[in-house]
Amino acid sequence: GSGSRIAGGIGIISAESIGKEIGSVITVKRDFKVNSIDFTILKNSLENCKGDLRIYSILPEDNLDCILQMPIIQSIPISEEKSRYNIIPQEEIQLQPGRYYISFSINEIDTNINGKDTTGKEIVFPLYMKKSFVRKSNSSKLEKIGFNIGITLKGI
């Protein structure tokens, strides 16, 4: 689960945060087949925005190993409206018992459209009260924060 929604709480990812990951750690107690990955965006003003969803196995000493063979990339169009995303992975994702880090990051935007600056452009998420983790780069360790953006895995 994503935790309790924080009334009026929003999380913002700006153009300056490309490549930074935010997500949750889950513990799987029995085999779990991922059928969909769901999240909600309240609005997006980033041109040609592409989000990257990843699932990492957490190894000893909190090292991460991406278990996906095919990247899960979602185009996120400009919108002032709330949008729900229900992504069906192209590959079969079978999680074994263990700990996993499920993350979202912006991996691509147009940084300079027709000479316009991207300052102030952002993607806005609802916030949920449940601890989460951020990672500034692929070589960074996970840093704990007290809220998350509500990514959920559904499956059997």
PDB file of C-alpha atoms in Angstrom:
ATOM      1  CA  GLY A   1       0.000   0.000   0.000  1.00  0.00           C
ATOM      2  CA  SER A   2       0.970   3.592  -0.460  1.00  0.00           C
ATOM      3  CA  GLY A   3       0.001   4.796   3.010  1.00  0.00           C
ATOM      4  CA  SER A   4      -2.532   7.474   4.001  1.00  0.00           C
ATOM      5  CA  ARG A   5      -2.999  10.413   1.667  1.00  0.00           C
ATOM      6  CA  ILE A   6      -1.837  13.718   3.171  1.00  0.00           C
ATOM      7  CA  ALA A   7      -4.744  16.132   2.611  1.00  0.00           C
ATOM      8  CA  GLY A   8      -3.499  18.905   0.356  1.00  0.00           C
ATOM      9  CA  GLY A   9       0.035  17.468   0.396  1.00  0.00           C
ATOM     10  CA  ILE A  10       1.952  17.581  -2.864  1.00  0.00           C
ATOM     11  CA  GLY A  11       5.355  16.419  -4.003  1.00  0.00           C
ATOM     12  CA  ILE A  12       7.150  18.233  -6.801  1.00  0.00           C
ATOM     13  CA  ILE A  13       9.809  17.016  -9.191  1.00  0.00           C
ATOM     14  CA  SER A  14      11.354  19.870 -11.162  1.00  0.00           C
ATOM     15  CA  ALA A  15      13.392  19.906 -14.357  1.00  0.00           C
ATOM     16  CA  GLU A  16      16.541  20.134 -12.210  1.00  0.00           C
ATOM     17  CA  SER A  17      15.782  16.711 -10.680  1.00  0.00           C
ATOM     18  CA  ILE A  18      16.255  14.581 -13.800  1.00  0.00           C
ATOM     19  CA  GLY A  19      17.636  11.180 -12.825  1.00  0.00           C
ATOM     20  CA  LYS A  20      16.848  11.452  -9.102  1.00  0.00           C
ATOM     21  CA  GLU A  21      14.763   8.504  -7.916  1.00  0.00           C
ATOM     22  CA  ILE A  22      11.997   8.450  -5.323  1.00  0.00           C
ATOM     23  CA  GLY A  23      10.238   5.307  -4.213  1.00  0.00           C
ATOM     24  CA  SER A  24       9.343   2.800  -1.551  1.00  0.00           C
ATOM     25  CA  VAL A  25      10.908  -0.313  -0.114  1.00  0.00           C
ATOM     26  CA  ILE A  26       8.612  -3.317  -0.005  1.00  0.00           C
ATOM     27  CA  THR A  27       9.061  -6.728   1.585  1.00  0.00           C
ATOM     28  CA  VAL A  28       7.712  -9.682  -0.373  1.00  0.00           C
ATOM     29  CA  LYS A  29       6.915 -12.708   1.789  1.00  0.00           C
ATOM     30  CA  ARG A  30       5.878 -15.129  -0.980  1.00  0.00           C
ATOM     31  CA  ASP A  31       6.214 -15.282  -4.773  1.00  0.00           C
ATOM     32  CA  PHE A  32       4.430 -12.308  -6.347  1.00  0.00           C
ATOM     33  CA  LYS A  33       3.702 -11.720 -10.042  1.00  0.00           C
ATOM     34  CA  VAL A  34       3.474  -8.000 -10.878  1.00  0.00           C
ATOM     35  CA  ASN A  35       0.442  -7.279 -13.088  1.00  0.00           C
ATOM     36  CA  SER A  36       0.595  -3.472 -12.981  1.00  0.00           C
ATOM     37  CA  ILE A  37       2.414  -0.499 -11.540  1.00  0.00           C
ATOM     38  CA  ASP A  38       0.109   2.384 -10.607  1.00  0.00           C
ATOM     39  CA  PHE A  39       0.645   6.028  -9.681  1.00  0.00           C
ATOM     40  CA  THR A  40      -1.150   9.371  -9.926  1.00  0.00           C
ATOM     41  CA  ILE A  41       0.068  12.738 -11.158  1.00  0.00           C
ATOM     42  CA  LEU A  42      -1.840  15.897 -10.228  1.00  0.00           C
ATOM     43  CA  LYS A  43      -0.354  18.035 -13.024  1.00  0.00           C
ATOM     44  CA  ASN A  44       2.641  18.216 -15.329  1.00  0.00           C
ATOM     45  CA  SER A  45       4.222  21.242 -17.034  1.00  0.00           C
ATOM     46  CA  LEU A  46       7.389  19.487 -18.287  1.00  0.00           C
ATOM     47  CA  GLU A  47       7.503  19.240 -22.105  1.00  0.00           C
ATOM     48  CA  ASN A  48       8.026  15.759 -23.578  1.00  0.00           C
ATOM     49  CA  CYS A  49       8.377  14.241 -20.113  1.00  0.00           C
ATOM     50  CA  LYS A  50       9.272  10.585 -19.788  1.00  0.00           C
ATOM     51  CA  GLY A  51       9.182   8.846 -16.420  1.00  0.00           C
ATOM     52  CA  ASP A  52      11.243   5.761 -15.625  1.00  0.00           C
ATOM     53  CA  LEU A  53       9.902   3.089 -13.276  1.00  0.00           C
ATOM     54  CA  ARG A  54      12.343   0.604 -11.803  1.00  0.00           C
ATOM     55  CA  ILE A  55      12.257  -2.367  -9.483  1.00  0.00           C
ATOM     56  CA  TYR A  56      15.477  -3.170  -7.640  1.00  0.00           C
ATOM     57  CA  SER A  57      16.299  -6.170  -5.515  1.00  0.00           C
ATOM     58  CA  ILE A  58      17.967  -4.998  -2.305  1.00  0.00           C
ATOM     59  CA  LEU A  59      21.182  -6.945  -1.828  1.00  0.00           C
ATOM     60  CA  PRO A  60      23.410  -7.204   1.261  1.00  0.00           C
ATOM     61  CA  GLU A  61      24.798  -3.868   2.472  1.00  0.00           C
ATOM     62  CA  ASP A  62      21.818  -2.144   0.807  1.00  0.00           C
ATOM     63  CA  ASN A  63      23.256  -2.467  -2.701  1.00  0.00           C
ATOM     64  CA  LEU A  64      20.631  -2.411  -5.456  1.00  0.00           C
ATOM     65  CA  ASP A  65      20.246  -4.668  -8.500  1.00  0.00           C
ATOM     66  CA  CYS A  66      17.650  -3.673 -11.139  1.00  0.00           C
ATOM     67  CA  ILE A  67      15.649  -6.812 -11.912  1.00  0.00           C
ATOM     68  CA  LEU A  68      13.971  -5.505 -15.086  1.00  0.00           C
ATOM     69  CA  GLN A  69      15.196  -6.741 -18.447  1.00  0.00           C
ATOM     70  CA  MET A  70      13.100  -4.162 -20.319  1.00  0.00           C
ATOM     71  CA  PRO A  71      12.914  -0.542 -19.136  1.00  0.00           C
ATOM     72  CA  ILE A  72       9.487   0.712 -18.069  1.00  0.00           C
ATOM     73  CA  ILE A  73       9.230   4.193 -19.519  1.00  0.00           C
ATOM     74  CA  GLN A  74       6.004   6.183 -19.375  1.00  0.00           C
ATOM     75  CA  SER A  75       5.310   9.321 -21.395  1.00  0.00           C
ATOM     76  CA  ILE A  76       3.633  11.935 -19.224  1.00  0.00           C
ATOM     77  CA  PRO A  77       1.897  14.618 -21.287  1.00  0.00           C
ATOM     78  CA  ILE A  78       1.473  18.206 -20.184  1.00  0.00           C
ATOM     79  CA  SER A  79      -1.748  18.477 -18.211  1.00  0.00           C
ATOM     80  CA  GLU A  80      -3.399  20.610 -15.568  1.00  0.00           C
ATOM     81  CA  GLU A  81      -5.663  17.658 -14.757  1.00  0.00           C
ATOM     82  CA  LYS A  82      -5.139  14.740 -12.385  1.00  0.00           C
ATOM     83  CA  SER A  83      -4.010  11.646 -14.321  1.00  0.00           C
ATOM     84  CA  ARG A  84      -3.880   8.074 -13.097  1.00  0.00           C
ATOM     85  CA  TYR A  85      -1.382   5.721 -14.673  1.00  0.00           C
ATOM     86  CA  ASN A  86      -1.859   1.964 -14.723  1.00  0.00           C
ATOM     87  CA  ILE A  87       1.216   0.493 -16.411  1.00  0.00           C
ATOM     88  CA  ILE A  88       1.180  -3.127 -17.527  1.00  0.00           C
ATOM     89  CA  PRO A  89       4.817  -4.301 -17.816  1.00  0.00           C
ATOM     90  CA  GLN A  90       5.799  -5.809 -21.181  1.00  0.00           C
ATOM     91  CA  GLU A  91       7.871  -8.479 -19.466  1.00  0.00           C
ATOM     92  CA  GLU A  92       6.742 -10.888 -16.797  1.00  0.00           C
ATOM     93  CA  ILE A  93       7.967  -9.654 -13.427  1.00  0.00           C
ATOM     94  CA  GLN A  94       8.062 -12.344 -10.765  1.00  0.00           C
ATOM     95  CA  LEU A  95       9.254 -11.206  -7.335  1.00  0.00           C
ATOM     96  CA  GLN A  96      10.711 -13.800  -4.998  1.00  0.00           C
ATOM     97  CA  PRO A  97      10.609 -13.390  -1.220  1.00  0.00           C
ATOM     98  CA  GLY A  98      12.889 -10.521  -0.231  1.00  0.00           C
ATOM     99  CA  ARG A  99      13.171  -6.733  -0.161  1.00  0.00           C
ATOM    100  CA  TYR A 100      12.711  -4.483  -3.205  1.00  0.00           C
ATOM    101  CA  TYR A 101      13.014  -0.782  -3.985  1.00  0.00           C
ATOM    102  CA  ILE A 102      10.305   0.482  -6.371  1.00  0.00           C
ATOM    103  CA  SER A 103      11.249   3.867  -7.830  1.00  0.00           C
ATOM    104  CA  PHE A 104      10.161   6.628 -10.179  1.00  0.00           C
ATOM    105  CA  SER A 105      12.423   9.177 -11.843  1.00  0.00           C
ATOM    106  CA  ILE A 106      12.203  11.638 -14.687  1.00  0.00           C
ATOM    107  CA  ASN A 107      14.636  10.424 -17.316  1.00  0.00           C
ATOM    108  CA  GLU A 108      13.917  12.821 -20.159  1.00  0.00           C
ATOM    109  CA  ILE A 109      12.366  16.226 -20.887  1.00  0.00           C
ATOM    110  CA  ASP A 110      12.895  18.911 -23.480  1.00  0.00           C
ATOM    111  CA  THR A 111      15.142  21.292 -21.576  1.00  0.00           C
ATOM    112  CA  ASN A 112      14.906  24.196 -23.984  1.00  0.00           C
ATOM    113  CA  ILE A 113      11.744  24.377 -26.103  1.00  0.00           C
ATOM    114  CA  ASN A 114      11.882  27.166 -28.697  1.00  0.00           C
ATOM    115  CA  GLY A 115      14.323  29.103 -26.542  1.00  0.00           C
ATOM    116  CA  LYS A 116      12.073  28.899 -23.446  1.00  0.00           C
ATOM    117  CA  ASP A 117      13.632  28.197 -20.091  1.00  0.00           C
ATOM    118  CA  THR A 118      12.329  25.213 -18.068  1.00  0.00           C
ATOM    119  CA  THR A 119      12.603  27.110 -14.758  1.00  0.00           C
ATOM    120  CA  GLY A 120       9.410  26.630 -12.777  1.00  0.00           C
ATOM    121  CA  LYS A 121       8.315  23.649 -14.858  1.00  0.00           C
ATOM    122  CA  GLU A 122       7.450  20.639 -12.742  1.00  0.00           C
ATOM    123  CA  ILE A 123       5.508  17.459 -12.239  1.00  0.00           C
ATOM    124  CA  VAL A 124       3.222  17.350  -9.177  1.00  0.00           C
ATOM    125  CA  PHE A 125       2.241  14.215  -7.233  1.00  0.00           C
ATOM    126  CA  PRO A 126      -0.107  13.655  -4.303  1.00  0.00           C
ATOM    127  CA  LEU A 127       1.786  12.850  -1.092  1.00  0.00           C
ATOM    128  CA  TYR A 128       1.177   9.873   1.160  1.00  0.00           C
ATOM    129  CA  MET A 129       2.197   9.346   4.779  1.00  0.00           C
ATOM    130  CA  LYS A 130       4.547   6.386   4.550  1.00  0.00           C
ATOM    131  CA  LYS A 131       8.300   6.359   4.611  1.00  0.00           C
ATOM    132  CA  SER A 132      10.035   6.439   1.282  1.00  0.00           C
ATOM    133  CA  PHE A 133      13.529   6.728  -0.088  1.00  0.00           C
ATOM    134  CA  VAL A 134      15.342   8.986  -2.541  1.00  0.00           C
ATOM    135  CA  ARG A 135      18.494   8.362  -4.484  1.00  0.00           C
ATOM    136  CA  LYS A 136      20.383  11.148  -6.235  1.00  0.00           C
ATOM    137  CA  SER A 137      22.228   8.918  -8.715  1.00  0.00           C
ATOM    138  CA  ASN A 138      22.841   5.272  -9.581  1.00  0.00           C
ATOM    139  CA  SER A 139      25.887   5.235  -7.309  1.00  0.00           C
ATOM    140  CA  SER A 140      24.147   6.891  -4.330  1.00  0.00           C
ATOM    141  CA  LYS A 141      22.793   5.133  -1.264  1.00  0.00           C
ATOM    142  CA  LEU A 142      19.108   5.332  -0.373  1.00  0.00           C
ATOM    143  CA  GLU A 143      18.149   8.277   1.849  1.00  0.00           C
ATOM    144  CA  LYS A 144      15.027   7.926   4.038  1.00  0.00           C
ATOM    145  CA  ILE A 145      12.224  10.496   3.886  1.00  0.00           C
ATOM    146  CA  GLY A 146       8.875  10.480   5.728  1.00  0.00           C
ATOM    147  CA  PHE A 147       6.465  10.543   2.766  1.00  0.00           C
ATOM    148  CA  ASN A 148       6.006   8.939  -0.654  1.00  0.00           C
ATOM    149  CA  ILE A 149       4.349   9.583  -4.015  1.00  0.00           C
ATOM    150  CA  GLY A 150       2.031   6.586  -3.933  1.00  0.00           C
ATOM    151  CA  ILE A 151       3.525   4.072  -6.366  1.00  0.00           C
ATOM    152  CA  THR A 152       1.774   0.732  -5.941  1.00  0.00           C
ATOM    153  CA  LEU A 153       2.361  -2.713  -7.377  1.00  0.00           C
ATOM    154  CA  LYS A 154      -0.642  -4.886  -8.113  1.00  0.00           C
ATOM    155  CA  GLY A 155      -0.483  -8.585  -8.814  1.00  0.00           C
ATOM    156  CA  ILE A 156      -0.999 -12.085  -7.576  1.00  0.00           C
TER     157      ILE A 156
END
